[in-house]
Amino acid sequence: MKNVIAIYPGTFDPLTNGHLDLIHRGSRIFDQLIVAILRNSEKTPLFSLEERIGMLKECTADLPNVRVDTFEGLLVDYAAQQKASAVLRGIRAVSDYEYELQMALMNRKLDSRIETIFMMPAEAYSYLSSRLVREIAQLGGSVTGLVPEMVEDRLRRKIKRVEPPGRLPVNRS
Ligand code: PNS
């Protein structure tokens, strides 16, 4: 019996309904799906690694064959270490294709045992990205329906803490 393990890698800053849609689709195809968050010290994410792990774990708790993990270094090395034979990536529009193709072919060059499998999220999420969600939330727009409810709540709480620019502390003396 084959036990196909796939890695769904990404930054997930934050998790969107598009990511979640792909996780559901992947969990139906693969025996095990590992959602792997890149630990990247060069980027300053909106949500800390711990926060992103927490949100992903909570939103995938109903999927018994899905596990959340983190990785650093080369994706192919992590995949081999996890005995995974596939990498799952989402393709939303033609604009994603060039970057994804380059990455898939480079990963194949690095380790030919690992196949990249592309899946398309539901059409409703084809224009959705974490970057746009962050921008909309930071500018006070609504992200309802774009991210899971608990992510929306965390976004609201996180962004509330940011002081508007130029506001000086009140001098009460
Ligand atoms: O969500 P993202 O930012 O599109 O995910 C990009 C990710 C994490 C899949 C990619 O940056 C990655 O795999 N990084 C690990 C380093 C690596 O293996 N680089 C070579 C890729 S060909």
XYZ file of N, CA and C and ligand atoms in Angstrom, residues 8-13 19 36-38 40 43 71-77 87 89 92 99-100 102-108 110 130, ligand 1:
121
model
N 2.704 21.028 1.723
C 2.122 22.272 1.192
C 2.892 23.412 1.862
N 3.920 23.942 1.170
C 4.766 24.960 1.803
C 4.260 26.374 1.547
N 4.631 27.282 2.425
C 4.261 28.676 2.200
C 4.607 29.545 3.383
N 4.240 30.810 3.254
C 4.512 31.788 4.305
C 3.289 31.930 5.216
N 2.102 31.854 4.635
C 0.827 31.882 5.369
C 0.728 33.082 6.326
N 1.013 34.271 5.788
C 1.004 35.486 6.628
C -0.035 36.478 6.135
N -5.890 29.416 0.806
C -4.994 28.378 1.354
C -5.817 27.219 1.917
N 3.603 23.259 5.695
C 4.915 23.643 6.230
C 5.148 25.137 6.070
N 5.291 25.812 7.203
C 5.509 27.266 7.186
C 7.018 27.530 7.125
N 7.419 28.378 6.172
C 8.836 28.715 6.039
C 9.278 29.612 7.198
N 11.643 32.173 7.977
C 12.530 33.034 7.202
C 12.910 34.255 8.031
N 12.597 38.022 6.409
C 11.326 38.737 6.253
C 10.772 39.122 7.621
N 9.649 24.826 8.566
C 10.926 24.365 8.005
C 11.801 25.562 7.670
N 13.100 25.297 7.555
C 14.006 26.323 7.025
C 14.982 25.630 6.093
N 15.669 26.386 5.281
C 16.565 25.781 4.301
C 15.789 25.358 3.073
N 16.381 24.438 2.327
C 15.761 24.031 1.061
C 14.515 23.184 1.282
N 13.494 23.484 0.500
C 12.237 22.742 0.585
C 12.466 21.263 0.250
N 13.295 20.987 -0.760
C 13.505 19.582 -1.161
C 14.183 18.784 -0.034
N 15.050 19.445 0.726
C 15.713 18.749 1.843
C 14.693 18.410 2.930
N 5.059 17.941 -3.616
C 4.913 19.299 -3.089
C 3.637 19.835 -3.715
N 1.213 22.975 -4.632
C 1.176 24.430 -4.776
C -0.119 24.824 -5.465
N -3.417 30.287 -9.064
C -4.663 31.048 -9.121
C -4.929 31.565 -10.529
N 6.386 31.973 -12.121
C 7.124 31.800 -10.865
C 7.022 30.358 -10.366
N 5.814 29.817 -10.447
C 5.594 28.456 -9.943
C 6.332 27.424 -10.806
N 9.064 27.944 -12.556
C 10.491 28.097 -12.268
C 10.852 27.352 -10.978
N 10.004 27.538 -9.965
C 10.272 26.911 -8.676
C 10.146 25.381 -8.774
N 9.117 24.914 -9.477
C 8.900 23.464 -9.605
C 10.053 22.817 -10.351
N 10.503 23.472 -11.437
C 11.584 22.873 -12.228
C 12.911 22.913 -11.462
N 13.120 23.988 -10.717
C 14.353 24.073 -9.922
C 14.345 23.014 -8.822
N 13.184 22.837 -8.190
C 13.081 21.792 -7.155
C 13.298 20.411 -7.762
N 12.809 20.211 -8.978
C 13.016 18.916 -9.650
C 14.498 18.695 -9.961
N 16.921 19.913 -8.245
C 17.591 19.656 -6.964
C 17.314 18.247 -6.451
N -2.347 36.679 0.467
C -2.065 37.148 1.835
C -1.635 38.613 1.817
O 3.837 31.403 0.286
P 5.043 31.632 -0.575
O 5.806 32.825 -0.053
O 4.704 31.747 -2.028
O 5.990 30.337 -0.404
C 7.245 30.277 -1.024
C 8.028 29.020 -0.577
C 8.099 28.942 0.932
C 7.324 27.797 -1.123
C 9.455 29.096 -1.204
O 10.007 30.345 -0.926
C 10.385 28.013 -0.687
O 10.211 26.851 -0.984
N 11.416 28.406 0.090
C 12.355 27.495 0.687
C 13.764 27.687 0.120
C 13.944 26.927 -1.164
O 13.812 25.724 -1.234
N 14.289 27.678 -2.232
C 14.452 27.141 -3.565
C 13.123 27.146 -4.296
S 13.330 26.649 -5.963
